[in-house]
PDB file of C-alpha atoms in Angstrom:
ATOM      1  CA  UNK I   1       0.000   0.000   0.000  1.00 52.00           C
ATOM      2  CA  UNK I   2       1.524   3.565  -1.120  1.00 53.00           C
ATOM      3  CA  UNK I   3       2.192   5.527   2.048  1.00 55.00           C
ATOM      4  CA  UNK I   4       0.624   9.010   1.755  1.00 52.00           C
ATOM      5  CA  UNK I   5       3.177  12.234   1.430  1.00 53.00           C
ATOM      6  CA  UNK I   6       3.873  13.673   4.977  1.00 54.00           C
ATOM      7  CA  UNK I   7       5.186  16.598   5.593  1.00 51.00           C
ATOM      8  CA  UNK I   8       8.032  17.377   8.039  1.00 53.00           C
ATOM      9  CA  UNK I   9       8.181  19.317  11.107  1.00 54.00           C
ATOM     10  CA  UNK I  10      10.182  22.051   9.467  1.00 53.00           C
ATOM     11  CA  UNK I  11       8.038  22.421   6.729  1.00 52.00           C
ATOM     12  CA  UNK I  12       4.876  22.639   9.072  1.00 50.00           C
ATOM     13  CA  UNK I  13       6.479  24.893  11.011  1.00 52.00           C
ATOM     14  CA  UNK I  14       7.424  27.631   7.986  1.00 47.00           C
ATOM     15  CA  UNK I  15       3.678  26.971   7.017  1.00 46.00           C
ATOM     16  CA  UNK I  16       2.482  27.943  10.157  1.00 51.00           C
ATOM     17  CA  UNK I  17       5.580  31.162  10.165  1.00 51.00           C
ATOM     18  CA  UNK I  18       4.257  32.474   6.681  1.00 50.00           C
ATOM     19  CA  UNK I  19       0.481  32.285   7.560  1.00 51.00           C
ATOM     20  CA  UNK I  20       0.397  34.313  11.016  1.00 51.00           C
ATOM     21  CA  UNK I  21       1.815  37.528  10.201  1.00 53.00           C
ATOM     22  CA  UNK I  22      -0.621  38.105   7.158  1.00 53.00           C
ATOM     23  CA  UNK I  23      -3.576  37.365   9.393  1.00 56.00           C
ATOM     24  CA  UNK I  24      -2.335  39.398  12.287  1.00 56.00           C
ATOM     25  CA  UNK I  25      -1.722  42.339   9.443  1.00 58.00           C
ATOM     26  CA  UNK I  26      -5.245  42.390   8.122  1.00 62.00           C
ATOM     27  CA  UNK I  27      -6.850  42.503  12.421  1.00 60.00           C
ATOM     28  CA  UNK I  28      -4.773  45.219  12.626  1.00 60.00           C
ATOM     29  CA  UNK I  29      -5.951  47.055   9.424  1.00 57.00           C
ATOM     30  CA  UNK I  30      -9.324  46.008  10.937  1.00 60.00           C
ATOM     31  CA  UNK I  31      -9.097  47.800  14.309  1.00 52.00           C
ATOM     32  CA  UNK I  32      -7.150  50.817  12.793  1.00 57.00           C
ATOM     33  CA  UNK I  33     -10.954  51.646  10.581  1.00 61.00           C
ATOM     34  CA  UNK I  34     -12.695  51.179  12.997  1.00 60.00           C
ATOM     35  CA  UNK I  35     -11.206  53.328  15.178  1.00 53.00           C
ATOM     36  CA  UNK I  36     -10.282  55.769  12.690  1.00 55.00           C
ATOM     37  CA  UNK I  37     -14.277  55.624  12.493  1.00 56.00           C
ATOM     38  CA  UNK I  38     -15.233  56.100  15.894  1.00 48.00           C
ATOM     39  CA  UNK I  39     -12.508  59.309  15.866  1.00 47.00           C
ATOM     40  CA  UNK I  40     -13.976  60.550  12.780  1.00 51.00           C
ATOM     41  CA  UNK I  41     -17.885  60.366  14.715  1.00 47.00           C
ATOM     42  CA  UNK I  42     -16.630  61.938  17.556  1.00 45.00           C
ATOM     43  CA  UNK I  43     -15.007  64.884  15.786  1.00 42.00           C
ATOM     44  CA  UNK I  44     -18.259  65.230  13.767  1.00 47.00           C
ATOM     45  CA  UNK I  45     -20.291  64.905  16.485  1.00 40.00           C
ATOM     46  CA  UNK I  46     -18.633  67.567  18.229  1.00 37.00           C
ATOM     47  CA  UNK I  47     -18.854  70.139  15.557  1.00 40.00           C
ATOM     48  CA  UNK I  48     -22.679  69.582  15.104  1.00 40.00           C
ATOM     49  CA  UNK I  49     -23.542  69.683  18.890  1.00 38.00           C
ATOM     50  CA  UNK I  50     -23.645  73.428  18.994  1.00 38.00           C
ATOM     51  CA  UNK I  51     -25.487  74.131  16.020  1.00 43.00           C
ATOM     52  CA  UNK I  52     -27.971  71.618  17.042  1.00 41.00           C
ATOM     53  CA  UNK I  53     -28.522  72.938  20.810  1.00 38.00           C
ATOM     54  CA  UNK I  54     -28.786  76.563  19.137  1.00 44.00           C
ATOM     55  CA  UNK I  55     -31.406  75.134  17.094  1.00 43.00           C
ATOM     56  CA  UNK I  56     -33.237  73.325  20.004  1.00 43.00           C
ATOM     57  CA  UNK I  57     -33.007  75.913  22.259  1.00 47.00           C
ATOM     58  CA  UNK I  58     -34.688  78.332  19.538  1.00 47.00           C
ATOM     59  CA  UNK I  59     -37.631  75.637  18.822  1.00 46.00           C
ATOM     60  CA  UNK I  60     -38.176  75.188  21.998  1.00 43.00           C
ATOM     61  CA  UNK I  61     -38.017  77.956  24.191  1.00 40.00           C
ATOM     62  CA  UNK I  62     -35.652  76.226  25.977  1.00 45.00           C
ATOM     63  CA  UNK I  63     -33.002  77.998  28.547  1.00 44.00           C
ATOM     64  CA  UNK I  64     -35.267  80.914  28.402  1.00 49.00           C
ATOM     65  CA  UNK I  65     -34.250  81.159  24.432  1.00 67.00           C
ATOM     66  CA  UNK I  66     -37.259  83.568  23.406  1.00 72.00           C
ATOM     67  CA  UNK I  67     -38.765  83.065  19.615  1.00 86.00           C
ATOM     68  CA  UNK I  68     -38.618  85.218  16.543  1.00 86.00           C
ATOM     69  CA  UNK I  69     -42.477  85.832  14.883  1.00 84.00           C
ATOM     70  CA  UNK I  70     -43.250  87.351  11.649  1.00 81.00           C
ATOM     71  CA  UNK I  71     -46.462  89.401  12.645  1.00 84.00           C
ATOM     72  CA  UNK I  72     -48.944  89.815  15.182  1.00 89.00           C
ATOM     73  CA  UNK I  73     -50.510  87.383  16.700  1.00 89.00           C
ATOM     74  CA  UNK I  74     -53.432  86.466  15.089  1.00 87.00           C
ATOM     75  CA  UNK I  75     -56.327  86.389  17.932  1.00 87.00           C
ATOM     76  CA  UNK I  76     -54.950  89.560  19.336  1.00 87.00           C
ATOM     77  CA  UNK I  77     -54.282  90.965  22.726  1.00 94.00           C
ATOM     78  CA  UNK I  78     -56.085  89.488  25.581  1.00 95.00           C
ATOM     79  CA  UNK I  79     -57.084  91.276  29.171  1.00 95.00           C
ATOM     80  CA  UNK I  80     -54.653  89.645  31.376  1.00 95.00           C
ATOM     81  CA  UNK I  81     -51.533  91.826  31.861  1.00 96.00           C
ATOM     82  CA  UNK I  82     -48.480  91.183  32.532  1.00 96.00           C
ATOM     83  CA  UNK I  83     -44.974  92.925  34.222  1.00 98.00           C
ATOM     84  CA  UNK I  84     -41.886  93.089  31.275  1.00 97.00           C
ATOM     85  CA  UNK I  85     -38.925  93.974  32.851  1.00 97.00           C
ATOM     86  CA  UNK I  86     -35.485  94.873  30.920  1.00 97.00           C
ATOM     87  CA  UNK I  87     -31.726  94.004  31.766  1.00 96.00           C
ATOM     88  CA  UNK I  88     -28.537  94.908  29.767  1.00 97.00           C
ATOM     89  CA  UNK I  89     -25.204  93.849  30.564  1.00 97.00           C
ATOM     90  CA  UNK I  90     -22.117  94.362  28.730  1.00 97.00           C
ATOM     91  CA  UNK I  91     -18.980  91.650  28.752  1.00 96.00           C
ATOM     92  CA  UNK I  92     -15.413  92.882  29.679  1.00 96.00           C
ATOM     93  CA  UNK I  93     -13.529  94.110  26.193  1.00 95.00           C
ATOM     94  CA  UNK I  94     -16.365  95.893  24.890  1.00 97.00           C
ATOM     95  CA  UNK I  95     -16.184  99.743  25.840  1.00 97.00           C
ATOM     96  CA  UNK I  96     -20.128 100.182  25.514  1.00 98.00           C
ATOM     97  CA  UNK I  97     -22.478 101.728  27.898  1.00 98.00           C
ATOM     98  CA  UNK I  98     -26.123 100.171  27.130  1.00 98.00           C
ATOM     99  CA  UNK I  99     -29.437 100.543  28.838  1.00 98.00           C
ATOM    100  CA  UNK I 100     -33.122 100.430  28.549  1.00 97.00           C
ATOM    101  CA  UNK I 101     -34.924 103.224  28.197  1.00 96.00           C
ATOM    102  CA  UNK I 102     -37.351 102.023  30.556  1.00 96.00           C
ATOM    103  CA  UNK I 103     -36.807  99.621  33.802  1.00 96.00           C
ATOM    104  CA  UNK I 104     -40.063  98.093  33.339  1.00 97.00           C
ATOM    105  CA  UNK I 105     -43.398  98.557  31.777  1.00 97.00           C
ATOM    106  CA  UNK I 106     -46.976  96.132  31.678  1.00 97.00           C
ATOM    107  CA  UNK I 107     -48.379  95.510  29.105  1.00 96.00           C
ATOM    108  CA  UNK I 108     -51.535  92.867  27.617  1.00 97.00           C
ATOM    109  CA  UNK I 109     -50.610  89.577  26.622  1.00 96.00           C
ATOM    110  CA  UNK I 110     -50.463  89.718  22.716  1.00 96.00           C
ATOM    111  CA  UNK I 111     -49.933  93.284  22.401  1.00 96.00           C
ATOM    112  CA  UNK I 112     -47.420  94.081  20.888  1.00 96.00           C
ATOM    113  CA  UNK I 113     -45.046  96.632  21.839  1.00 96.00           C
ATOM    114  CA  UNK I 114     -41.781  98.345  20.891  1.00 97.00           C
ATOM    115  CA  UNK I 115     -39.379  99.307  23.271  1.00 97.00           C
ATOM    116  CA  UNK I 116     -35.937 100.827  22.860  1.00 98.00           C
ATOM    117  CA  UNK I 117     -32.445 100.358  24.098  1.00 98.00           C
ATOM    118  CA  UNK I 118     -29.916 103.115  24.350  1.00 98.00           C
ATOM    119  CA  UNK I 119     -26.212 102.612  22.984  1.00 98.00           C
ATOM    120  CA  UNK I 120     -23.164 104.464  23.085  1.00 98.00           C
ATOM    121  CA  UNK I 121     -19.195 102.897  21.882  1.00 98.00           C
ATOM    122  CA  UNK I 122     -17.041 105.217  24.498  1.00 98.00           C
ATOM    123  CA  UNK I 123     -14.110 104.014  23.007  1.00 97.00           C
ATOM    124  CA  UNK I 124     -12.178 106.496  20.363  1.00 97.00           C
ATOM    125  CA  UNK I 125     -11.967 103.490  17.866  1.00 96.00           C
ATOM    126  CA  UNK I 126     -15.110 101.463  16.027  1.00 96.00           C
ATOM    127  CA  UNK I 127     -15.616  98.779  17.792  1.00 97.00           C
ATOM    128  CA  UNK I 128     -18.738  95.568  17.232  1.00 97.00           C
ATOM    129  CA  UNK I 129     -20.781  93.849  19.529  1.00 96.00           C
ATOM    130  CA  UNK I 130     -23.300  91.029  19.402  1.00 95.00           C
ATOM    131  CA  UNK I 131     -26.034  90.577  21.928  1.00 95.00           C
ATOM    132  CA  UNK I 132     -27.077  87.226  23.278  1.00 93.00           C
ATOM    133  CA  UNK I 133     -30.112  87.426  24.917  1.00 92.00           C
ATOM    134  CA  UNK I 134     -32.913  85.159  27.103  1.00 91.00           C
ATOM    135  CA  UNK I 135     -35.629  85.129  29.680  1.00 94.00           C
ATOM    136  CA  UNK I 136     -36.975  84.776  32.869  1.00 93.00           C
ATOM    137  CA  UNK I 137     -38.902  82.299  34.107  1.00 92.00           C
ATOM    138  CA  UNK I 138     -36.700  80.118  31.549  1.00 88.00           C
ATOM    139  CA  UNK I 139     -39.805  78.186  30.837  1.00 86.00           C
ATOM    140  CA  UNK I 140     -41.492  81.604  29.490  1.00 92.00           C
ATOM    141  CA  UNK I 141     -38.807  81.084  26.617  1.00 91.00           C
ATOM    142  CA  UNK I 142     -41.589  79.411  24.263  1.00 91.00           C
ATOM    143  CA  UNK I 143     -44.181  82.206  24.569  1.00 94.00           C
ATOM    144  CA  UNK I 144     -41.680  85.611  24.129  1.00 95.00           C
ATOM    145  CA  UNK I 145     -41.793  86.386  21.096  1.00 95.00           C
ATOM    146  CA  UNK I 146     -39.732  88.675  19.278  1.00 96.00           C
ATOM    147  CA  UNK I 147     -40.641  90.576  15.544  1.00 95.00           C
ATOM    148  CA  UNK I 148     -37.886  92.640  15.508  1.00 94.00           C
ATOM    149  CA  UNK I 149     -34.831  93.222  17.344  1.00 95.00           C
ATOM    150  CA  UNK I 150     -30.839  94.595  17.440  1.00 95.00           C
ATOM    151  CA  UNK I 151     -29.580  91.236  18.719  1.00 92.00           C
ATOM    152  CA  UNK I 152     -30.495  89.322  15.617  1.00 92.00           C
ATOM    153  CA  UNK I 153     -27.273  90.910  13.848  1.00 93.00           C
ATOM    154  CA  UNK I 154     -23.802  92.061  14.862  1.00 95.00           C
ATOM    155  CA  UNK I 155     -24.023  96.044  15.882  1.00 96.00           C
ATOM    156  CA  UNK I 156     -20.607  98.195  14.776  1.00 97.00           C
ATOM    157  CA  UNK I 157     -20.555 101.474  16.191  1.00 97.00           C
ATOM    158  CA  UNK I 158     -18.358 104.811  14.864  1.00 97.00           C
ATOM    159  CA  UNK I 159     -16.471 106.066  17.828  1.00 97.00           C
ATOM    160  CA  UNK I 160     -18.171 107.752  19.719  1.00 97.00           C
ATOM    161  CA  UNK I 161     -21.668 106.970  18.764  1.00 98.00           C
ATOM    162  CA  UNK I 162     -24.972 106.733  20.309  1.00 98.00           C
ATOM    163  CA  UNK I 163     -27.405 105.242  18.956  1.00 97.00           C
ATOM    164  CA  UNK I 164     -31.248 104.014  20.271  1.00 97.00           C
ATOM    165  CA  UNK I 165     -32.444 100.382  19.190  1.00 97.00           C
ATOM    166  CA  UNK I 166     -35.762  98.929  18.971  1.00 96.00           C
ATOM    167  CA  UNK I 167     -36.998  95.714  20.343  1.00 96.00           C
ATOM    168  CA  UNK I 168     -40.489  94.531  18.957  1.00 96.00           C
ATOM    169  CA  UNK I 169     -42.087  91.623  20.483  1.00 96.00           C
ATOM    170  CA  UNK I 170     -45.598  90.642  22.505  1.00 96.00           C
ATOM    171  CA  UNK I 171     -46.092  87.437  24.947  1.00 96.00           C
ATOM    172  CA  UNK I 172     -47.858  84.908  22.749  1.00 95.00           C
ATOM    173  CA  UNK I 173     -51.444  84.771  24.366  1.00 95.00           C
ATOM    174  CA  UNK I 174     -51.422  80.779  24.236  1.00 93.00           C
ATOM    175  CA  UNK I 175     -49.316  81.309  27.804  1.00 94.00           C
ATOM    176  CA  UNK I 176     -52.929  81.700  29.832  1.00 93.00           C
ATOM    177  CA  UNK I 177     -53.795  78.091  28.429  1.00 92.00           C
ATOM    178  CA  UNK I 178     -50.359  76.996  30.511  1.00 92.00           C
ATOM    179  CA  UNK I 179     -51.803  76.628  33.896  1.00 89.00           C
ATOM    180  CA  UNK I 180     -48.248  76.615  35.055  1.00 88.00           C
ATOM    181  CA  UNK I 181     -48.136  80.010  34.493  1.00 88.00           C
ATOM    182  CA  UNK I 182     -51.249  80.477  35.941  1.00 89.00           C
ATOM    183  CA  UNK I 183     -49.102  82.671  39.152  1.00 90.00           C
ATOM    184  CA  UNK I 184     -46.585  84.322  36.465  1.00 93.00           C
ATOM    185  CA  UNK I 185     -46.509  88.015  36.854  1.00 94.00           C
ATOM    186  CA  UNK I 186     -43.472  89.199  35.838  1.00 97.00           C
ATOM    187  CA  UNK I 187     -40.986  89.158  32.755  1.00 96.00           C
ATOM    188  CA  UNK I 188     -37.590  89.765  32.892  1.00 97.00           C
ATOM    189  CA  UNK I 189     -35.763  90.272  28.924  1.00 96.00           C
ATOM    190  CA  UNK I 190     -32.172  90.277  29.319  1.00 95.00           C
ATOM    191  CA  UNK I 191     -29.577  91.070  26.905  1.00 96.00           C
ATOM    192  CA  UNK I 192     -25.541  90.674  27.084  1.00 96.00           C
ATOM    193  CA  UNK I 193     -23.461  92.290  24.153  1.00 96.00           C
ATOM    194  CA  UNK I 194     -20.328  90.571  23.401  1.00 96.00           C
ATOM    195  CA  UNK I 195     -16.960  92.028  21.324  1.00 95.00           C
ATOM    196  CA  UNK I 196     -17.094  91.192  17.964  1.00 92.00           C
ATOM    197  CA  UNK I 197     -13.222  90.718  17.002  1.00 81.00           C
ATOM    198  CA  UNK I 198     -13.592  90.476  13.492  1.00 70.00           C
ATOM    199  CA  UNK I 199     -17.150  92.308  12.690  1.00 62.00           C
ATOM    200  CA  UNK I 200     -18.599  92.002   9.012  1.00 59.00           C
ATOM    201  CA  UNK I 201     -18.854  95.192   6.800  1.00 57.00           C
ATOM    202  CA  UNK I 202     -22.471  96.027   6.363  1.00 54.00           C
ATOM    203  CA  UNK I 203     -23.317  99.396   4.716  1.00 48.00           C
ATOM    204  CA  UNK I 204     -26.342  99.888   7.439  1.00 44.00           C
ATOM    205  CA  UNK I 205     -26.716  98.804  11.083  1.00 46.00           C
ATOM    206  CA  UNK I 206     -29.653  97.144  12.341  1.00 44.00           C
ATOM    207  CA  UNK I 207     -31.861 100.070  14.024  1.00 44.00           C
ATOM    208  CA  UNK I 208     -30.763 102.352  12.060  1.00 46.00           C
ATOM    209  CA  UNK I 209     -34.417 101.899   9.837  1.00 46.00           C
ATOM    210  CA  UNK I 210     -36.747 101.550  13.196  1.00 46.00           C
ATOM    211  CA  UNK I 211     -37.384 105.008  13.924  1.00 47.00           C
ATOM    212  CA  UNK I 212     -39.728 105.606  16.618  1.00 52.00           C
ATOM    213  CA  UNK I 213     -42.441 105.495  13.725  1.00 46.00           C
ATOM    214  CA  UNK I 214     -42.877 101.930  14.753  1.00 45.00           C
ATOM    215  CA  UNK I 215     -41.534  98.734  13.646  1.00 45.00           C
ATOM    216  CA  UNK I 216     -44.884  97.191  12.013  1.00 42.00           C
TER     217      UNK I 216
END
């Protein structure tokens, strides 16, 4: 009987030597994509979280984040009233003095009012701010809501300057249907301009249109 071919013990083991580091190459290539992967998600991920928790905040209302309307509300002021109170701040490295023209006024829910703030760069340079802005209760951030106002662009002001700029909004009348605000009396709007270290061009400021004519 023919005895089948064997194969040594040296042979086996060069078999055995040219098959393992080809196999441990390509698990290696393996892990490398997928964690290049998960690096890649991450680093996407953290660009997008931002721009998605600006855009939450604004659908939402949340973190006091008020709303921007178009036009009146449509069933028109109601008689409840209600306290609107108004709070500037300006951040260190922006030589700006900026106040409300008024502490504090009442007004009906879904009126709609304009009120004005009052701006002037002390600085002997031009110099740009933007505001950033909320309200309080946090939770009235759904029902503020804003037609026009200076904090929806950057503001660049000559040396010098003073300038007055309008805020248009009303408190959306669907708040009395919120029996959690059933107690609410009080408003408070606050803004906080921040430098601008690189400000765009623009040939006109915001405000500079919204004369005390009115805004609608």
């Amino acid at each position: 009987m023919d005895r089948e071919p064997t194969i040594s013990r040296d042979q086996s083991r060069t078999v055995r030597q040219g098959r393992g580091p080809s196999r441990g190459l390509g698990r290696d290539v393996l892990v490398a994509s997928i964690c290049g992967g998960v690096v890649a998600l991450m680093v996407g991920a953290s660009y997008a979280a931002v721009p998605f928790y600006n855009w939450f905040c604004r659908a939402t209302g949340f973190n006091g984040t008020t709303q921007v309307a178009t036009s009146a509300p449509a069933t028109g002021p109601i008689a409840r009233k209600i306290a609107v109170r108004f709070d500037s701040n300006v951040a260190p490295g922006l030589p700006w003095k900026f106040e409300p023209e008024q502490s504090e006024i009442e007004v009906n829910i879904g009126q709609v009012v304009t009120v004005f703030y009052t701006v002037t760069n002390q600085a002997a340079r031009t110099t740009a701010g933007q505001a950033a802005y909320n309200v309080a209760p946090l939770t009235v951030g759904s029902y503020f809501q804003k037609i026009n106002c200076f904090c929806f662009t950057e503001q660049t002001m000559a040396p010098g300057e003073k300038r007055e700029m309008p805020v248009v909004f009303y408190v959306d009348p669907s708040i009395a249907d919120d029996h959690e605000n059933d107690g609410l009396n009080t408003i408070t709007l606050s803004y906080t301009f921040y430098p601008v270290r690189d400000p765009v061009v623009k040939p006109l400021a915001s405000g500079e249109d919204d004369k005390r004519k009115g805004n609608l």
